[in-house]
Amino acid sequence: MALSVTRTGKTFVAVVEGVDLSQPLDMETVEAIRQAWWEHSILVFRDQHISNDQHIAFSRHFGDLQGHSVTDWLLPTHPEILVLSNRGQGGVKPLKNGGAYWHSDITYQAIPPMGSILHGLTVPPVDGDTLYADMYAAYEALDDETKELIEGRIAIHNYKLRYLKMAQGGIRPEPTAEQLAEWQDVEHPIVLDHPDSGRKALFVNEGFTMAIKGMDTDESAALLQRLFDHSASEEFIYAHKWRMDDIVMWDNRCTMHRATTYDSEKHDRVMHRTTIKGTARQQAAAA
Ligand code: SIN
């Protein structure tokens, strides 16, 4: 069966068929997937029975991989894989409410990831969806006055506050001195010029965006809240209902996502994520 890419009802999500990700891929197939990724932002592959090694090999076609500063969540045998699981798995600590707030991955680093590839290994029978937001569409739908207000503005991102809040709530271990030292403020433009599509995307998220540089504190908080609320509007959202062995691959520069709740006392949920490093070119385009 030839590779086929079919847009879903949502304009930024496509289903890819005709490829077996457990097998080595030729350059032509990889290029076709890459082009589809830039075009659609989110790609869904169904029924992919892949091992950890195959997940990593597929991900590496798109760039170098990065782990996470909380190494408790990395699979010891495959530290390129972040395990999101309510019970823990393979020596990895449970991650309660992992990603359960709107965010783009790791925007608290100077060069945020290009994208992530999530494999659903165990999925609850109901709920536990992942919501994705189209940040191109969110930007394009802003009124002209707001577009003018945010053009050229810089936002400050940091993980510390988000993490400490969860540690205080007992759902994260106390951070180490090393982690606290690592989680410093970084700056990103509010409007990101996507280096591969040439389109503009809104690049703020309630997970990690703390303030707008050079703006009065209250004004900054109000504008950010308005942008967070706007980008999480129903019209920009796709809800992925997981089936076992789904793979979802997202472009981190023009989407945000959020895990939703499920009955974690009754059901297990185990997801493996690889994270593809961003590039300096991406950062230069954004700066
Ligand atoms: C993530 O935030 O990367 C994972 C989302 C999920 O588990 O649904």
PDB file of C-alpha atoms and ligand atoms in Angstrom:
ATOM      1  CA  MET A   1       0.000   0.000   0.000  1.00  0.00           C
ATOM      2  CA  ALA A   2       1.365   3.422  -0.942  1.00  0.00           C
ATOM      3  CA  LEU A   3       1.791   6.166   1.643  1.00  0.00           C
ATOM      4  CA  SER A   4      -1.363   8.241   1.947  1.00  0.00           C
ATOM      5  CA  VAL A   5      -1.975  11.396   3.961  1.00  0.00           C
ATOM      6  CA  THR A   6      -5.587  12.337   4.640  1.00  0.00           C
ATOM      7  CA  ARG A   7      -6.639  15.480   6.397  1.00  0.00           C
ATOM      8  CA  THR A   8      -9.143  14.898   9.197  1.00  0.00           C
ATOM      9  CA  GLY A   9     -12.096  17.202   9.907  1.00  0.00           C
ATOM     10  CA  LYS A  10      -9.606  19.516  11.608  1.00  0.00           C
ATOM     11  CA  THR A  11      -7.430  21.533   9.264  1.00  0.00           C
ATOM     12  CA  PHE A  12      -4.140  20.868  11.071  1.00  0.00           C
ATOM     13  CA  VAL A  13      -4.336  17.098  11.581  1.00  0.00           C
ATOM     14  CA  ALA A  14      -3.809  14.310   9.056  1.00  0.00           C
ATOM     15  CA  VAL A  15      -3.886  10.515   9.250  1.00  0.00           C
ATOM     16  CA  VAL A  16      -0.989   8.747   7.559  1.00  0.00           C
ATOM     17  CA  GLU A  17      -1.526   5.259   6.181  1.00  0.00           C
ATOM     18  CA  GLY A  18       0.513   2.844   4.096  1.00  0.00           C
ATOM     19  CA  VAL A  19       3.642   2.885   6.224  1.00  0.00           C
ATOM     20  CA  ASP A  20       4.924   0.426   8.838  1.00  0.00           C
ATOM     21  CA  LEU A  21       7.073   2.337  11.316  1.00  0.00           C
ATOM     22  CA  SER A  22       8.624  -0.863  12.669  1.00  0.00           C
ATOM     23  CA  GLN A  23      10.478  -1.220   9.358  1.00  0.00           C
ATOM     24  CA  PRO A  24      13.444   0.806   8.088  1.00  0.00           C
ATOM     25  CA  LEU A  25      12.172   3.684   5.927  1.00  0.00           C
ATOM     26  CA  ASP A  26      13.673   4.859   2.641  1.00  0.00           C
ATOM     27  CA  MET A  27      14.593   8.522   2.132  1.00  0.00           C
ATOM     28  CA  GLU A  28      11.609   9.152  -0.117  1.00  0.00           C
ATOM     29  CA  THR A  29       9.149   7.988   2.547  1.00  0.00           C
ATOM     30  CA  VAL A  30      10.888  10.016   5.259  1.00  0.00           C
ATOM     31  CA  GLU A  31      10.743  13.128   3.046  1.00  0.00           C
ATOM     32  CA  ALA A  32       7.071  12.571   2.303  1.00  0.00           C
ATOM     33  CA  ILE A  33       6.342  12.304   6.034  1.00  0.00           C
ATOM     34  CA  ARG A  34       8.414  15.426   6.763  1.00  0.00           C
ATOM     35  CA  GLN A  35       6.554  17.446   4.103  1.00  0.00           C
ATOM     36  CA  ALA A  36       3.210  16.201   5.415  1.00  0.00           C
ATOM     37  CA  TRP A  37       4.296  17.172   8.936  1.00  0.00           C
ATOM     38  CA  TRP A  38       5.102  20.761   7.953  1.00  0.00           C
ATOM     39  CA  GLU A  39       1.878  20.979   5.999  1.00  0.00           C
ATOM     40  CA  HIS A  40      -0.444  19.518   8.631  1.00  0.00           C
ATOM     41  CA  SER A  41       1.367  20.087  11.993  1.00  0.00           C
ATOM     42  CA  ILE A  42      -0.033  16.878  13.509  1.00  0.00           C
ATOM     43  CA  LEU A  43       0.230  13.411  11.977  1.00  0.00           C
ATOM     44  CA  VAL A  44      -1.591  10.342  13.292  1.00  0.00           C
ATOM     45  CA  PHE A  45      -0.411   6.799  12.503  1.00  0.00           C
ATOM     46  CA  ARG A  46      -2.672   3.934  13.606  1.00  0.00           C
ATOM     47  CA  ASP A  47      -1.777   0.322  14.530  1.00  0.00           C
ATOM     48  CA  GLN A  48       1.979   0.790  14.776  1.00  0.00           C
ATOM     49  CA  HIS A  49       3.389  -2.104  16.794  1.00  0.00           C
ATOM     50  CA  ILE A  50       6.820  -0.650  17.420  1.00  0.00           C
ATOM     51  CA  SER A  51       9.517  -1.409  19.977  1.00  0.00           C
ATOM     52  CA  ASN A  52      11.408   1.277  21.893  1.00  0.00           C
ATOM     53  CA  ASP A  53      14.346   0.931  19.496  1.00  0.00           C
ATOM     54  CA  GLN A  54      12.031   1.350  16.487  1.00  0.00           C
ATOM     55  CA  HIS A  55      10.358   4.380  18.074  1.00  0.00           C
ATOM     56  CA  ILE A  56      13.787   5.976  18.527  1.00  0.00           C
ATOM     57  CA  ALA A  57      14.962   5.019  15.025  1.00  0.00           C
ATOM     58  CA  PHE A  58      11.849   6.554  13.442  1.00  0.00           C
ATOM     59  CA  SER A  59      12.202   9.740  15.517  1.00  0.00           C
ATOM     60  CA  ARG A  60      15.870  10.180  14.588  1.00  0.00           C
ATOM     61  CA  HIS A  61      14.918  10.650  10.927  1.00  0.00           C
ATOM     62  CA  PHE A  62      13.735  14.127  11.905  1.00  0.00           C
ATOM     63  CA  GLY A  63      16.601  15.292  14.128  1.00  0.00           C
ATOM     64  CA  ASP A  64      18.617  14.608  17.267  1.00  0.00           C
ATOM     65  CA  LEU A  65      16.638  13.575  20.323  1.00  0.00           C
ATOM     66  CA  GLN A  66      16.630  15.117  23.773  1.00  0.00           C
ATOM     67  CA  GLY A  67      15.706  13.729  27.191  1.00  0.00           C
ATOM     68  CA  HIS A  68      14.237  15.716  30.071  1.00  0.00           C
ATOM     69  CA  SER A  69      15.756  17.511  33.034  1.00  0.00           C
ATOM     70  CA  VAL A  70      13.605  15.318  35.325  1.00  0.00           C
ATOM     71  CA  THR A  71      15.499  12.112  34.600  1.00  0.00           C
ATOM     72  CA  ASP A  72      13.131  10.083  36.877  1.00  0.00           C
ATOM     73  CA  TRP A  73      10.753   9.926  33.880  1.00  0.00           C
ATOM     74  CA  LEU A  74      13.267   8.639  31.348  1.00  0.00           C
ATOM     75  CA  LEU A  75      13.347   4.946  30.537  1.00  0.00           C
ATOM     76  CA  PRO A  76      16.667   3.690  32.001  1.00  0.00           C
ATOM     77  CA  THR A  77      17.291   1.330  29.066  1.00  0.00           C
ATOM     78  CA  HIS A  78      16.299   4.006  26.491  1.00  0.00           C
ATOM     79  CA  PRO A  79      16.857   7.469  27.976  1.00  0.00           C
ATOM     80  CA  GLU A  80      15.610   9.056  24.735  1.00  0.00           C
ATOM     81  CA  ILE A  81      12.113   7.925  25.829  1.00  0.00           C
ATOM     82  CA  LEU A  82      10.043   9.872  28.364  1.00  0.00           C
ATOM     83  CA  VAL A  83       7.434   7.666  30.037  1.00  0.00           C
ATOM     84  CA  LEU A  84       4.092   9.268  30.886  1.00  0.00           C
ATOM     85  CA  SER A  85       2.380   6.714  33.076  1.00  0.00           C
ATOM     86  CA  ASN A  86       0.099   6.882  36.115  1.00  0.00           C
ATOM     87  CA  ARG A  87       1.680   3.737  37.593  1.00  0.00           C
ATOM     88  CA  GLY A  88       5.285   4.073  36.474  1.00  0.00           C
ATOM     89  CA  GLN A  89       6.875   1.547  34.164  1.00  0.00           C
ATOM     90  CA  GLY A  90      10.234  -0.181  33.652  1.00  0.00           C
ATOM     91  CA  GLY A  91      11.911   1.523  36.624  1.00  0.00           C
ATOM     92  CA  VAL A  92      10.364   4.908  35.788  1.00  0.00           C
ATOM     93  CA  LYS A  93       8.473   6.812  38.495  1.00  0.00           C
ATOM     94  CA  PRO A  94       4.749   7.498  37.971  1.00  0.00           C
ATOM     95  CA  LEU A  95       3.997  10.864  36.442  1.00  0.00           C
ATOM     96  CA  LYS A  96       0.743  12.139  37.916  1.00  0.00           C
ATOM     97  CA  ASN A  97      -1.199  14.601  35.761  1.00  0.00           C
ATOM     98  CA  GLY A  98       1.659  14.640  33.238  1.00  0.00           C
ATOM     99  CA  GLY A  99       1.093  17.382  30.680  1.00  0.00           C
ATOM    100  CA  ALA A 100      -2.395  18.074  32.050  1.00  0.00           C
ATOM    101  CA  TYR A 101      -2.217  21.795  31.241  1.00  0.00           C
ATOM    102  CA  TRP A 102      -1.823  23.616  27.929  1.00  0.00           C
ATOM    103  CA  HIS A 103       1.803  23.672  26.849  1.00  0.00           C
ATOM    104  CA  SER A 104       4.229  23.229  24.011  1.00  0.00           C
ATOM    105  CA  ASP A 105       7.042  20.943  25.068  1.00  0.00           C
ATOM    106  CA  ILE A 106       9.990  22.418  26.945  1.00  0.00           C
ATOM    107  CA  THR A 107       9.609  26.023  25.778  1.00  0.00           C
ATOM    108  CA  TYR A 108      11.547  26.863  28.945  1.00  0.00           C
ATOM    109  CA  GLN A 109      14.758  26.035  27.097  1.00  0.00           C
ATOM    110  CA  ALA A 110      16.600  28.514  24.903  1.00  0.00           C
ATOM    111  CA  ILE A 111      16.040  26.266  21.887  1.00  0.00           C
ATOM    112  CA  PRO A 112      12.710  24.460  22.371  1.00  0.00           C
ATOM    113  CA  PRO A 113      12.086  21.112  20.678  1.00  0.00           C
ATOM    114  CA  MET A 114      11.026  20.947  17.043  1.00  0.00           C
ATOM    115  CA  GLY A 115       8.460  18.286  17.816  1.00  0.00           C
ATOM    116  CA  SER A 116       7.523  15.156  19.724  1.00  0.00           C
ATOM    117  CA  ILE A 117       6.371  11.654  18.806  1.00  0.00           C
ATOM    118  CA  LEU A 118       3.995   9.975  21.268  1.00  0.00           C
ATOM    119  CA  HIS A 119       3.241   6.245  21.257  1.00  0.00           C
ATOM    120  CA  GLY A 120       0.133   5.008  23.093  1.00  0.00           C
ATOM    121  CA  LEU A 121       1.068   1.662  24.669  1.00  0.00           C
ATOM    122  CA  THR A 122      -1.732   1.298  27.213  1.00  0.00           C
ATOM    123  CA  VAL A 123      -4.767   3.516  26.897  1.00  0.00           C
ATOM    124  CA  PRO A 124      -7.828   3.759  29.150  1.00  0.00           C
ATOM    125  CA  PRO A 125     -11.113   2.550  27.604  1.00  0.00           C
ATOM    126  CA  VAL A 126     -12.648   5.992  28.073  1.00  0.00           C
ATOM    127  CA  ASP A 127     -11.184   9.492  28.485  1.00  0.00           C
ATOM    128  CA  GLY A 128      -7.460  10.244  28.657  1.00  0.00           C
ATOM    129  CA  ASP A 129      -7.576  12.052  25.283  1.00  0.00           C
ATOM    130  CA  THR A 130      -4.861  14.496  24.269  1.00  0.00           C
ATOM    131  CA  LEU A 131      -6.101  17.878  23.091  1.00  0.00           C
ATOM    132  CA  TYR A 132      -4.086  19.762  20.489  1.00  0.00           C
ATOM    133  CA  ALA A 133      -4.432  23.449  19.538  1.00  0.00           C
ATOM    134  CA  ASP A 134      -3.553  24.927  16.155  1.00  0.00           C
ATOM    135  CA  MET A 135      -1.378  27.953  16.931  1.00  0.00           C
ATOM    136  CA  TYR A 136      -1.255  29.131  13.301  1.00  0.00           C
ATOM    137  CA  ALA A 137      -5.031  29.394  13.289  1.00  0.00           C
ATOM    138  CA  ALA A 138      -5.014  30.989  16.747  1.00  0.00           C
ATOM    139  CA  TYR A 139      -2.612  33.674  15.484  1.00  0.00           C
ATOM    140  CA  GLU A 140      -4.501  34.247  12.240  1.00  0.00           C
ATOM    141  CA  ALA A 141      -7.816  34.697  14.078  1.00  0.00           C
ATOM    142  CA  LEU A 142      -6.507  37.498  16.317  1.00  0.00           C
ATOM    143  CA  ASP A 143      -7.870  40.972  15.578  1.00  0.00           C
ATOM    144  CA  ASP A 144      -5.494  43.431  13.906  1.00  0.00           C
ATOM    145  CA  GLU A 145      -5.085  45.489  17.064  1.00  0.00           C
ATOM    146  CA  THR A 146      -3.872  42.474  19.063  1.00  0.00           C
ATOM    147  CA  LYS A 147      -1.602  41.362  16.219  1.00  0.00           C
ATOM    148  CA  GLU A 148      -0.017  44.822  16.262  1.00  0.00           C
ATOM    149  CA  LEU A 149       0.285  44.781  20.053  1.00  0.00           C
ATOM    150  CA  ILE A 150       2.203  41.475  20.142  1.00  0.00           C
ATOM    151  CA  GLU A 151       4.299  41.873  16.983  1.00  0.00           C
ATOM    152  CA  GLY A 152       8.003  41.944  17.925  1.00  0.00           C
ATOM    153  CA  ARG A 153       7.217  41.375  21.628  1.00  0.00           C
ATOM    154  CA  ILE A 154       9.208  38.906  23.690  1.00  0.00           C
ATOM    155  CA  ALA A 155       7.796  36.538  26.315  1.00  0.00           C
ATOM    156  CA  ILE A 156       9.643  35.002  29.271  1.00  0.00           C
ATOM    157  CA  HIS A 157       9.335  31.225  29.741  1.00  0.00           C
ATOM    158  CA  ASN A 158      10.386  29.216  32.799  1.00  0.00           C
ATOM    159  CA  TYR A 159       9.594  25.753  34.259  1.00  0.00           C
ATOM    160  CA  LYS A 160      10.370  26.604  37.883  1.00  0.00           C
ATOM    161  CA  LEU A 161       7.012  28.056  38.958  1.00  0.00           C
ATOM    162  CA  ARG A 162       4.974  25.334  37.244  1.00  0.00           C
ATOM    163  CA  TYR A 163       7.127  22.577  38.762  1.00  0.00           C
ATOM    164  CA  LEU A 164       7.213  24.075  42.277  1.00  0.00           C
ATOM    165  CA  LYS A 165       3.425  24.414  42.271  1.00  0.00           C
ATOM    166  CA  MET A 166       3.117  20.701  41.461  1.00  0.00           C
ATOM    167  CA  ALA A 167       5.800  19.757  44.034  1.00  0.00           C
ATOM    168  CA  GLN A 168       3.862  21.733  46.670  1.00  0.00           C
ATOM    169  CA  GLY A 169       0.731  19.835  45.639  1.00  0.00           C
ATOM    170  CA  GLY A 170       2.611  16.576  46.295  1.00  0.00           C
ATOM    171  CA  ILE A 171       2.511  15.371  42.678  1.00  0.00           C
ATOM    172  CA  ARG A 172       6.190  16.010  41.918  1.00  0.00           C
ATOM    173  CA  PRO A 173       9.301  15.274  43.998  1.00  0.00           C
ATOM    174  CA  GLU A 174      11.154  18.263  45.404  1.00  0.00           C
ATOM    175  CA  PRO A 175      13.401  19.666  42.675  1.00  0.00           C
ATOM    176  CA  THR A 176      17.146  19.157  42.983  1.00  0.00           C
ATOM    177  CA  ALA A 177      19.536  22.097  43.235  1.00  0.00           C
ATOM    178  CA  GLU A 178      20.768  21.180  39.748  1.00  0.00           C
ATOM    179  CA  GLN A 179      17.264  21.365  38.269  1.00  0.00           C
ATOM    180  CA  LEU A 180      16.554  24.697  39.946  1.00  0.00           C
ATOM    181  CA  ALA A 181      19.804  26.060  38.560  1.00  0.00           C
ATOM    182  CA  GLU A 182      18.874  24.823  35.096  1.00  0.00           C
ATOM    183  CA  TRP A 183      15.388  26.346  35.081  1.00  0.00           C
ATOM    184  CA  GLN A 184      16.251  29.944  34.336  1.00  0.00           C
ATOM    185  CA  ASP A 185      14.183  32.458  32.380  1.00  0.00           C
ATOM    186  CA  VAL A 186      14.468  32.176  28.609  1.00  0.00           C
ATOM    187  CA  GLU A 187      13.040  34.515  25.982  1.00  0.00           C
ATOM    188  CA  HIS A 188      10.998  33.720  22.892  1.00  0.00           C
ATOM    189  CA  PRO A 189       9.025  35.941  20.537  1.00  0.00           C
ATOM    190  CA  ILE A 190       5.262  35.828  21.081  1.00  0.00           C
ATOM    191  CA  VAL A 191       4.794  35.482  17.328  1.00  0.00           C
ATOM    192  CA  LEU A 192       7.048  32.792  15.899  1.00  0.00           C
ATOM    193  CA  ASP A 193       7.995  32.826  12.237  1.00  0.00           C
ATOM    194  CA  HIS A 194       7.979  29.117  11.512  1.00  0.00           C
ATOM    195  CA  PRO A 195      11.283  28.338   9.785  1.00  0.00           C
ATOM    196  CA  ASP A 196       9.903  25.465   7.691  1.00  0.00           C
ATOM    197  CA  SER A 197       6.454  26.684   6.672  1.00  0.00           C
ATOM    198  CA  GLY A 198       7.114  30.439   6.642  1.00  0.00           C
ATOM    199  CA  ARG A 199       3.819  30.953   8.511  1.00  0.00           C
ATOM    200  CA  LYS A 200       3.298  32.885  11.735  1.00  0.00           C
ATOM    201  CA  ALA A 201       2.209  31.048  14.892  1.00  0.00           C
ATOM    202  CA  LEU A 202       1.271  32.252  18.352  1.00  0.00           C
ATOM    203  CA  PHE A 203       4.032  30.984  20.641  1.00  0.00           C
ATOM    204  CA  VAL A 204       2.864  31.335  24.249  1.00  0.00           C
ATOM    205  CA  ASN A 205       1.464  28.643  26.531  1.00  0.00           C
ATOM    206  CA  GLU A 206      -0.011  28.720  30.028  1.00  0.00           C
ATOM    207  CA  GLY A 207       2.359  25.951  31.168  1.00  0.00           C
ATOM    208  CA  PHE A 208       5.573  27.842  30.872  1.00  0.00           C
ATOM    209  CA  THR A 209       5.028  31.428  29.636  1.00  0.00           C
ATOM    210  CA  MET A 210       5.398  33.671  32.652  1.00  0.00           C
ATOM    211  CA  ALA A 211       5.422  37.285  31.476  1.00  0.00           C
ATOM    212  CA  ILE A 212       5.840  39.668  28.579  1.00  0.00           C
ATOM    213  CA  LYS A 213       9.171  41.431  28.636  1.00  0.00           C
ATOM    214  CA  GLY A 214       9.094  45.175  29.301  1.00  0.00           C
ATOM    215  CA  MET A 215       5.347  45.271  30.019  1.00  0.00           C
ATOM    216  CA  ASP A 216       3.689  46.288  33.279  1.00  0.00           C
ATOM    217  CA  THR A 217       3.027  43.143  35.397  1.00  0.00           C
ATOM    218  CA  ASP A 218      -0.769  43.412  35.433  1.00  0.00           C
ATOM    219  CA  GLU A 219      -0.971  44.322  31.759  1.00  0.00           C
ATOM    220  CA  SER A 220       1.326  41.421  30.873  1.00  0.00           C
ATOM    221  CA  ALA A 221      -0.695  38.935  32.969  1.00  0.00           C
ATOM    222  CA  ALA A 222      -3.989  40.131  31.435  1.00  0.00           C
ATOM    223  CA  LEU A 223      -2.698  39.970  27.856  1.00  0.00           C
ATOM    224  CA  LEU A 224      -1.178  36.530  28.361  1.00  0.00           C
ATOM    225  CA  GLN A 225      -4.404  35.224  29.904  1.00  0.00           C
ATOM    226  CA  ARG A 226      -6.333  36.609  26.935  1.00  0.00           C
ATOM    227  CA  LEU A 227      -3.947  34.854  24.519  1.00  0.00           C
ATOM    228  CA  PHE A 228      -4.117  31.576  26.501  1.00  0.00           C
ATOM    229  CA  ASP A 229      -7.930  31.657  26.526  1.00  0.00           C
ATOM    230  CA  HIS A 230      -8.105  32.584  22.854  1.00  0.00           C
ATOM    231  CA  SER A 231      -5.741  29.800  21.709  1.00  0.00           C
ATOM    232  CA  ALA A 232      -7.640  27.176  23.711  1.00  0.00           C
ATOM    233  CA  SER A 233     -10.937  28.060  21.955  1.00  0.00           C
ATOM    234  CA  GLU A 234     -12.888  25.098  20.668  1.00  0.00           C
ATOM    235  CA  GLU A 235     -12.456  26.130  17.005  1.00  0.00           C
ATOM    236  CA  PHE A 236      -8.656  25.563  17.169  1.00  0.00           C
ATOM    237  CA  ILE A 237      -8.746  22.204  18.967  1.00  0.00           C
ATOM    238  CA  TYR A 238      -8.424  18.589  17.907  1.00  0.00           C
ATOM    239  CA  ALA A 239      -9.094  15.905  20.551  1.00  0.00           C
ATOM    240  CA  HIS A 240      -7.109  12.751  19.908  1.00  0.00           C
ATOM    241  CA  LYS A 241      -8.966   9.687  21.210  1.00  0.00           C
ATOM    242  CA  TRP A 242      -6.228   7.154  21.754  1.00  0.00           C
ATOM    243  CA  ARG A 243      -6.221   3.587  20.519  1.00  0.00           C
ATOM    244  CA  MET A 244      -3.465   1.213  21.525  1.00  0.00           C
ATOM    245  CA  ASP A 245      -0.429   1.581  19.234  1.00  0.00           C
ATOM    246  CA  ASP A 246      -1.388   4.974  17.880  1.00  0.00           C
ATOM    247  CA  ILE A 247       1.531   7.253  17.146  1.00  0.00           C
ATOM    248  CA  VAL A 248       0.923  11.004  17.147  1.00  0.00           C
ATOM    249  CA  MET A 249       3.662  13.273  15.893  1.00  0.00           C
ATOM    250  CA  TRP A 250       3.322  17.019  16.493  1.00  0.00           C
ATOM    251  CA  ASP A 251       5.176  20.118  15.424  1.00  0.00           C
ATOM    252  CA  ASN A 252       5.935  21.819  18.721  1.00  0.00           C
ATOM    253  CA  ARG A 253       6.452  25.244  17.131  1.00  0.00           C
ATOM    254  CA  CYS A 254       2.910  25.714  15.885  1.00  0.00           C
ATOM    255  CA  THR A 255       0.772  23.572  18.216  1.00  0.00           C
ATOM    256  CA  MET A 256       0.138  23.203  21.953  1.00  0.00           C
ATOM    257  CA  HIS A 257      -1.328  20.201  23.725  1.00  0.00           C
ATOM    258  CA  ARG A 258      -2.881  19.078  26.986  1.00  0.00           C
ATOM    259  CA  ALA A 259      -3.554  15.638  28.460  1.00  0.00           C
ATOM    260  CA  THR A 260      -7.083  15.184  29.820  1.00  0.00           C
ATOM    261  CA  THR A 261      -8.240  13.299  32.886  1.00  0.00           C
ATOM    262  CA  TYR A 262      -9.383   9.658  33.173  1.00  0.00           C
ATOM    263  CA  ASP A 263     -10.061   7.249  36.025  1.00  0.00           C
ATOM    264  CA  SER A 264      -6.445   6.592  37.001  1.00  0.00           C
ATOM    265  CA  GLU A 265      -7.433   4.448  40.015  1.00  0.00           C
ATOM    266  CA  LYS A 266      -9.192   2.004  37.713  1.00  0.00           C
ATOM    267  CA  HIS A 267      -7.208   2.253  34.486  1.00  0.00           C
ATOM    268  CA  ASP A 268      -3.593   2.396  33.385  1.00  0.00           C
ATOM    269  CA  ARG A 269      -2.277   4.790  30.791  1.00  0.00           C
ATOM    270  CA  VAL A 270       1.257   4.367  29.450  1.00  0.00           C
ATOM    271  CA  MET A 271       2.606   6.696  26.789  1.00  0.00           C
ATOM    272  CA  HIS A 272       6.160   6.861  25.440  1.00  0.00           C
ATOM    273  CA  ARG A 273       7.416  10.157  24.050  1.00  0.00           C
ATOM    274  CA  THR A 274      10.497  10.993  22.057  1.00  0.00           C
ATOM    275  CA  THR A 275      11.376  14.659  21.744  1.00  0.00           C
ATOM    276  CA  ILE A 276      13.180  16.052  18.699  1.00  0.00           C
ATOM    277  CA  LYS A 277      15.594  18.879  19.341  1.00  0.00           C
ATOM    278  CA  GLY A 278      14.977  22.258  17.791  1.00  0.00           C
ATOM    279  CA  THR A 279      17.662  23.864  15.732  1.00  0.00           C
ATOM    280  CA  ALA A 280      19.613  27.081  16.022  1.00  0.00           C
ATOM    281  CA  ARG A 281      18.094  28.049  12.661  1.00  0.00           C
ATOM    282  CA  GLN A 282      14.642  27.757  14.225  1.00  0.00           C
ATOM    283  CA  GLN A 283      15.785  30.005  17.068  1.00  0.00           C
ATOM    284  CA  ALA A 284      17.422  32.506  14.714  1.00  0.00           C
ATOM    285  CA  ALA A 285      14.243  32.704  12.671  1.00  0.00           C
ATOM    286  CA  ALA A 286      12.301  33.275  15.839  1.00  0.00           C
ATOM    287  CA  ALA A 287      14.590  35.876  17.412  1.00  0.00           C
TER     288      ALA A 287
HETATM  289  C1  SIN B   1       2.686  15.354  26.736  1.00  0.00           C
HETATM  290  O1  SIN B   1       2.322  16.361  27.346  1.00  0.00           O
HETATM  291  O2  SIN B   1       3.728  15.322  26.075  1.00  0.00           O
HETATM  292  C2  SIN B   1       1.847  14.086  26.773  1.00  0.00           C
HETATM  293  C3  SIN B   1       0.407  14.316  26.670  1.00  0.00           C
HETATM  294  C4  SIN B   1      -0.385  13.089  27.019  1.00  0.00           C
HETATM  295  O3  SIN B   1       0.074  12.206  27.757  1.00  0.00           O
HETATM  296  O4  SIN B   1      -1.536  13.006  26.556  1.00  0.00           O
END
